[in-house]
XYZ file of N, CA and C in Angstrom:
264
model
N 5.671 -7.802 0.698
C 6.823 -8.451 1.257
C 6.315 -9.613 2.121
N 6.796 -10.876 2.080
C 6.573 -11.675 2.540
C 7.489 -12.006 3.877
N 7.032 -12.111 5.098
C 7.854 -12.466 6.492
C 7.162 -13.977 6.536
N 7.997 -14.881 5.851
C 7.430 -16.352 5.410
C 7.355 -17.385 7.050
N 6.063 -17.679 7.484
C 5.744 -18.364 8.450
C 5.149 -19.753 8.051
N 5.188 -21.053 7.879
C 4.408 -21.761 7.249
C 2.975 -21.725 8.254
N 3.208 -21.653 9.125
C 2.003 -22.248 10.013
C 0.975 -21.279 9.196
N 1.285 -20.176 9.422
C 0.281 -19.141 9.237
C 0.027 -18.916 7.284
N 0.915 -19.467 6.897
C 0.848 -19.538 5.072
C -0.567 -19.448 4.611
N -0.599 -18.423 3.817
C -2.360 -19.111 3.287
C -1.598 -20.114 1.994
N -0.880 -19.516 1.611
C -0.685 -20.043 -0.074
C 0.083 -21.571 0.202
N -0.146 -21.970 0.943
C 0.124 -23.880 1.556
C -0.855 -24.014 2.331
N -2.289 -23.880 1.749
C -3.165 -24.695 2.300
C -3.398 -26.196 2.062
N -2.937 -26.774 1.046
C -2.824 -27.926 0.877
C -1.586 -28.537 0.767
N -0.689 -27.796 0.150
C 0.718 -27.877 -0.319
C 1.348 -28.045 0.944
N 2.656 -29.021 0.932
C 3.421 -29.539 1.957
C 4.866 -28.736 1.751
N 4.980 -28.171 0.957
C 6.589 -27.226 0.599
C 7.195 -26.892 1.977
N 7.863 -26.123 1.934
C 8.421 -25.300 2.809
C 8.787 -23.674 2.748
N 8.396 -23.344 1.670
C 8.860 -22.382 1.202
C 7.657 -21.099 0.438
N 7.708 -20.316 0.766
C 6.344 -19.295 0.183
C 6.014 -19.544 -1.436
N 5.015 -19.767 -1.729
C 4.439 -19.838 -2.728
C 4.058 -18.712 -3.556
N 4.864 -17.926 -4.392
C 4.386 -16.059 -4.325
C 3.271 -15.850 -5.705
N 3.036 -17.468 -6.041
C 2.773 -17.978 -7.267
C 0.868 -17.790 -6.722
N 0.676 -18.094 -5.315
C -0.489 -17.933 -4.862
C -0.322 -17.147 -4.013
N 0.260 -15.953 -3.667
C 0.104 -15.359 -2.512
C -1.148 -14.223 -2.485
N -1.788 -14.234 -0.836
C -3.284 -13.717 -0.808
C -2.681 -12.533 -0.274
N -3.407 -11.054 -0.567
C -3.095 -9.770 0.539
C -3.552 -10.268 1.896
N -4.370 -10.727 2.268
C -4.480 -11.207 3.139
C -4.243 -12.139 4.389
N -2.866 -12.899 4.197
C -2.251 -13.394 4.520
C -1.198 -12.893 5.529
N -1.032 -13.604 6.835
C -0.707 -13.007 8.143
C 0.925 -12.562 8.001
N 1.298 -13.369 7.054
C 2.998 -13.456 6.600
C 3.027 -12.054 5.909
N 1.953 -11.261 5.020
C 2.294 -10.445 4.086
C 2.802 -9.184 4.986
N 3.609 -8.687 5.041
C 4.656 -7.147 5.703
C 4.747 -5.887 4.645
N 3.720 -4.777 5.085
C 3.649 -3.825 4.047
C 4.351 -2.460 4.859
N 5.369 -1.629 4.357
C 6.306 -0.717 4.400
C 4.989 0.711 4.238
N 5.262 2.044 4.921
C 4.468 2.849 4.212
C 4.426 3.321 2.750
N 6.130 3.055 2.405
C 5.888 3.271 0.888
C 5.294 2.191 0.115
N 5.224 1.332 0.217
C 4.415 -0.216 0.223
C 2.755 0.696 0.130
N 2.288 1.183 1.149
C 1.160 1.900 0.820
C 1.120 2.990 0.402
N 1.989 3.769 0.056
C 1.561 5.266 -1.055
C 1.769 4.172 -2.262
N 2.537 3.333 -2.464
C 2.269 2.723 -3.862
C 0.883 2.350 -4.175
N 0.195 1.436 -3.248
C -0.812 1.122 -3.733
C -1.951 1.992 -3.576
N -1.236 3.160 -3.128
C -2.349 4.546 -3.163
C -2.559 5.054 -4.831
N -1.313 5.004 -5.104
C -1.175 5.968 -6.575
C -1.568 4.564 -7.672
N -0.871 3.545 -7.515
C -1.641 2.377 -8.031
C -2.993 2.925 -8.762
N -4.109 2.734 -7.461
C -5.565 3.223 -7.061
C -6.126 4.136 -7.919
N -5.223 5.120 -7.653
C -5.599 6.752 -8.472
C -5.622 5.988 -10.019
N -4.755 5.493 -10.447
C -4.483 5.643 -11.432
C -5.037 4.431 -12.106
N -5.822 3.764 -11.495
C -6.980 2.346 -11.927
C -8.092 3.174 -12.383
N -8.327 4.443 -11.219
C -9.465 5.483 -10.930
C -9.755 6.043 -12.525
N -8.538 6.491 -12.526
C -8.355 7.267 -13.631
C -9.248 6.514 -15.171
N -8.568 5.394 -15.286
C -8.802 4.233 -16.256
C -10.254 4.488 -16.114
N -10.901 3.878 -15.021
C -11.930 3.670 -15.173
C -13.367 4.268 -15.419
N -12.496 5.621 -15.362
C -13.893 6.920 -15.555
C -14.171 7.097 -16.753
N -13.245 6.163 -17.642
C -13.311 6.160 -19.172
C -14.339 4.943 -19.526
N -15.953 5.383 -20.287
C -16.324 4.203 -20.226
C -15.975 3.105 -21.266
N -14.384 2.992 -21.997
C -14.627 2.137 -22.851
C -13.587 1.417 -21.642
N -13.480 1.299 -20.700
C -12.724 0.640 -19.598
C -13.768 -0.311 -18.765
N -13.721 -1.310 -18.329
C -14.274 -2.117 -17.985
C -14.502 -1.815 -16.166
N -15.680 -2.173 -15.843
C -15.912 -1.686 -14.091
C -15.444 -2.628 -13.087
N -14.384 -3.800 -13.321
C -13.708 -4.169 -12.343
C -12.238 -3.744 -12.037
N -12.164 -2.295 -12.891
C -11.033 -1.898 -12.830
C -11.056 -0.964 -11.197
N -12.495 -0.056 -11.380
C -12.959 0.235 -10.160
C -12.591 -0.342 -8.685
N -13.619 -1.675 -9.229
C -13.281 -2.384 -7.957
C -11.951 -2.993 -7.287
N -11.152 -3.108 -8.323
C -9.597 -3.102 -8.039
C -8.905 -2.128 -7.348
N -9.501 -0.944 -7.910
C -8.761 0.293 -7.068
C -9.418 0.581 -5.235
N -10.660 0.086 -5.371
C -11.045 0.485 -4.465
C -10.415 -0.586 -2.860
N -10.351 -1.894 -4.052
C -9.321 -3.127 -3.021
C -8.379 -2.286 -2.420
N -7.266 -2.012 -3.470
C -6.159 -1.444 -3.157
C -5.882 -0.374 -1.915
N -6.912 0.170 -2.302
C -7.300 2.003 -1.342
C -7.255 0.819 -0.033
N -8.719 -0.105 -0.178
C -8.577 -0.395 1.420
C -7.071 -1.394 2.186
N -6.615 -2.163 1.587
C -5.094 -2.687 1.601
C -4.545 -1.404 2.507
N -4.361 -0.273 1.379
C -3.388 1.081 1.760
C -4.208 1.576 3.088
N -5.604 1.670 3.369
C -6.234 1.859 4.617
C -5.912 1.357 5.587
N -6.253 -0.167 5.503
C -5.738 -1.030 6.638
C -4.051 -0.836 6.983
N -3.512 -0.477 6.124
C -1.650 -0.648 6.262
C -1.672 0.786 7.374
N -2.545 1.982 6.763
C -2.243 2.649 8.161
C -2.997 3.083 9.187
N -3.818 2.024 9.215
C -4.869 1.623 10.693
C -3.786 1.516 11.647
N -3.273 0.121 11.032
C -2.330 -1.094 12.095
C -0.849 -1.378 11.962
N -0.756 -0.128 11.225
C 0.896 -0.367 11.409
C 1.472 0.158 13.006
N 2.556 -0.408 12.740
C 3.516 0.128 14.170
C 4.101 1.089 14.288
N 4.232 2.038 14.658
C 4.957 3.160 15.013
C 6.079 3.118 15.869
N 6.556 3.307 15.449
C 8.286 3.564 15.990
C 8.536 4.711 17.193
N 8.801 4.837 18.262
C 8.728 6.044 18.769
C 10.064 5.973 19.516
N 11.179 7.691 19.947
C 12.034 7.943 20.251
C 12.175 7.486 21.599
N 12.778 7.135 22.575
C 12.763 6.515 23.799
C 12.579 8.118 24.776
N 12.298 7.904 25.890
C 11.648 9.127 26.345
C 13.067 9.377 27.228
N 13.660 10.527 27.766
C 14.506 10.825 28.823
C 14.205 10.447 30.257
């Protein structure tokens, strides 16, 4: 999900638009907003690259794809925010 900021845009590093580019968009990018189901997706995603790839007529950047993903889904619940009930 994109929370579109230009300043902070990666995908208008050169480009003058105004508007998110989803045509280049990086995970990495300060705008990108990931939900926890946002990360069990790219958990099971993962598994299931995993899966692919233990097969050797599957190619080994399928691996490394999953293992991206895993860390994406890592980082999402390092630094997410937690919501908490207001205290009495």
């Amino acid at each position: 999900m994109c929370v579109y900021n230009r300043d902070r845009a990666l995908c208008h590093r050169l480009d003058v638009a105004d508007a998110p580019r989803l045509d280049r968009c990086q995970p990495s990018c300060a705008n990108n907003a990931r939900t926890d189901q946002h990360a069990d997706q790219l958990r099971q995603y993962a598994q299931a690259l995993e899966k692919q790839a233990a097969s050797e007529a599957v190619p080994d950047p399928l691996a490394r794809r999953a293992g991206h993903l895993r860390q994406l889904a890592d980082r999402h619940e390092h630094d997410r925010i937690h919501l908490q009930e207001p205290t009495s």
